[in-house]
Structure formats: C-alpha cells, structure tokens
Amino acid sequence: MIKVVSKHYVKENKIQEFVENAARMVEATRKEEGCISYGLFQDDNDPKILTFIEEWESKEALEKHKTTEHFTNIVPILKKLDEKPGELNIYNQVL
Amino acid sequence: MIKVVSKHYVKENKIQEFVENAARMVEATRKEEGCISYGLFQDDNDPKILTFIEEWESKEALEKHKTTEHFTNIVPILKKLDEKPGELNIYNQVL
C-alpha cells in the first residue's frame, strides 16, 4: 500500500474555487482501479492548507493515476490557485 | 473524524532508534479509545522523513491521547532524534 500526502497552500481568496475543482478530481479518482482511498482535508488552524491524503494499492496504480484525463486537466488548475509550491510525499508503511 | 499528519525529519544515523521508539508509541496508541488508525510511514525518496498518519474519532480523543503516559514519555525522545523541527497538521475532512 502506498500513502500519498499532497499538501497545498492555497491563496486566501481561492479556497472555494480550489475545493470545487478538487471535488471533480476526488469523484473521478475514487473510481480508479487501485485507489483505496482519496480525500481532501483542511487544516484545523489554517484554512489555506488543503491536503489530499491518498492510499493506493501499488506504485503502478499511482503512476497510472498521473496519466488520467482528470489528473492532467485538474492538477494544473489547482496549482494556479496555490500561494506557494506545495509538498508531495509518497510513503511506504513502516509500522 | 480527525486526521493528523505529524512529519519528522530524523537524523540520518538515528532512523533505526526512531522506528524502535515509534513502535512502542504505535502499539500503545492503537489500543486507545477513539483511535481509528495510527501508523508510521517513511518517505519513498527520503528515508529521513518519517511521518505518523493518524485518524481519531474526535478532537477529544486526540486531546486525551496527548495526556497518556506513552505520549508524554516517547514524544520527547522522538523529538531529540529529529534533525530539524517537524510539521504537525490536524485536519478535518472536506471531500
């Protein structure tokens, strides 16, 4: 199982727009083969921090995800709404 | 449901020691009431990045966790093994 944490720092006035675009991404991604879970989370202290937390059956499933139409269309839109570059961590479970 | 991502940047020569202490934390925490999931994950590209990804039924359960013996004993040990301050995000699910 692969866990992905993709953290975005969104412009203060673009949060709603970010969530609307993310909703299209979430809906399409959850239908993908190998997607165990895929959600969007907002930091309790800073609403500008919006993070995708994802679980994938394999690296191959995650790589395939990056070639999908929804990924290639929506991710550039989300990045334009960011205040500064985000952080992407791809994790393996240790414990 | 509350999601917690607690990211550590561990000293290169302290990774094993970190994991051993984290194992004690994971074992005790998973027994706590309100703990949905609690795991330790290692970044695929940088083994010094070790992150707890947690799910709690409520903020109250998470707050109680911070008062437990294992939390108060082990977290200071883990912090001493860090190369630089980590990042703690407490999240609410949006999508």
PDB file of C-alpha atoms in Angstrom, chain A residues 4 22-39 52 54-75:
ATOM      1  CA  VAL A   4       0.364   9.960  -0.586  1.00  0.00           C
ATOM      2  CA  ALA A  22     -10.779  19.234  -6.141  1.00  0.00           C
ATOM      3  CA  ALA A  23     -14.296  17.783  -5.948  1.00  0.00           C
ATOM      4  CA  ARG A  24     -14.130  16.843  -9.653  1.00  0.00           C
ATOM      5  CA  MET A  25     -10.737  15.250  -9.014  1.00  0.00           C
ATOM      6  CA  VAL A  26     -11.964  13.297  -5.973  1.00  0.00           C
ATOM      7  CA  GLU A  27     -15.040  11.998  -7.757  1.00  0.00           C
ATOM      8  CA  ALA A  28     -13.121  10.709 -10.780  1.00  0.00           C
ATOM      9  CA  THR A  29     -10.143   9.370  -8.818  1.00  0.00           C
ATOM     10  CA  ARG A  30     -12.207   7.291  -6.414  1.00  0.00           C
ATOM     11  CA  LYS A  31     -13.434   5.301  -9.427  1.00  0.00           C
ATOM     12  CA  GLU A  32      -9.907   4.358 -10.479  1.00  0.00           C
ATOM     13  CA  GLU A  33      -8.666   0.818 -10.115  1.00  0.00           C
ATOM     14  CA  GLY A  34      -6.155   0.536  -7.279  1.00  0.00           C
ATOM     15  CA  CYS A  35      -7.413   3.626  -5.448  1.00  0.00           C
ATOM     16  CA  ILE A  36      -8.039   2.542  -1.835  1.00  0.00           C
ATOM     17  CA  SER A  37      -8.933   5.971  -0.502  1.00  0.00           C
ATOM     18  CA  TYR A  38      -8.687   9.550  -1.722  1.00  0.00           C
ATOM     19  CA  GLY A  39      -9.843  12.589   0.223  1.00  0.00           C
ATOM     20  CA  PHE A  52      -5.028  15.360  -0.488  1.00  0.00           C
ATOM     21  CA  GLU A  54      -4.491   9.127  -0.620  1.00  0.00           C
ATOM     22  CA  GLU A  55      -3.984   5.378  -0.431  1.00  0.00           C
ATOM     23  CA  TRP A  56      -3.074   3.292  -3.476  1.00  0.00           C
ATOM     24  CA  GLU A  57      -2.728  -0.465  -3.870  1.00  0.00           C
ATOM     25  CA  SER A  58       0.569  -0.100  -5.719  1.00  0.00           C
ATOM     26  CA  LYS A  59       3.032   2.336  -7.255  1.00  0.00           C
ATOM     27  CA  GLU A  60       1.760   1.244 -10.647  1.00  0.00           C
ATOM     28  CA  ALA A  61      -1.792   2.320  -9.753  1.00  0.00           C
ATOM     29  CA  LEU A  62      -0.459   5.683  -8.597  1.00  0.00           C
ATOM     30  CA  GLU A  63       1.601   6.148 -11.762  1.00  0.00           C
ATOM     31  CA  LYS A  64      -1.418   5.278 -13.910  1.00  0.00           C
ATOM     32  CA  HIS A  65      -3.439   7.873 -11.966  1.00  0.00           C
ATOM     33  CA  LYS A  66      -0.978  10.541 -13.071  1.00  0.00           C
ATOM     34  CA  THR A  67      -1.772   9.802 -16.738  1.00  0.00           C
ATOM     35  CA  THR A  68      -5.566  10.095 -16.416  1.00  0.00           C
ATOM     36  CA  GLU A  69      -7.517  12.884 -18.112  1.00  0.00           C
ATOM     37  CA  HIS A  70      -8.810  14.260 -14.821  1.00  0.00           C
ATOM     38  CA  PHE A  71      -5.303  14.382 -13.339  1.00  0.00           C
ATOM     39  CA  THR A  72      -3.728  16.074 -16.358  1.00  0.00           C
ATOM     40  CA  ASN A  73      -6.611  18.572 -16.636  1.00  0.00           C
ATOM     41  CA  ILE A  74      -7.260  19.458 -12.992  1.00  0.00           C
ATOM     42  CA  VAL A  75      -3.834  19.411 -11.313  1.00  0.00           C
TER      43      VAL A  75
END
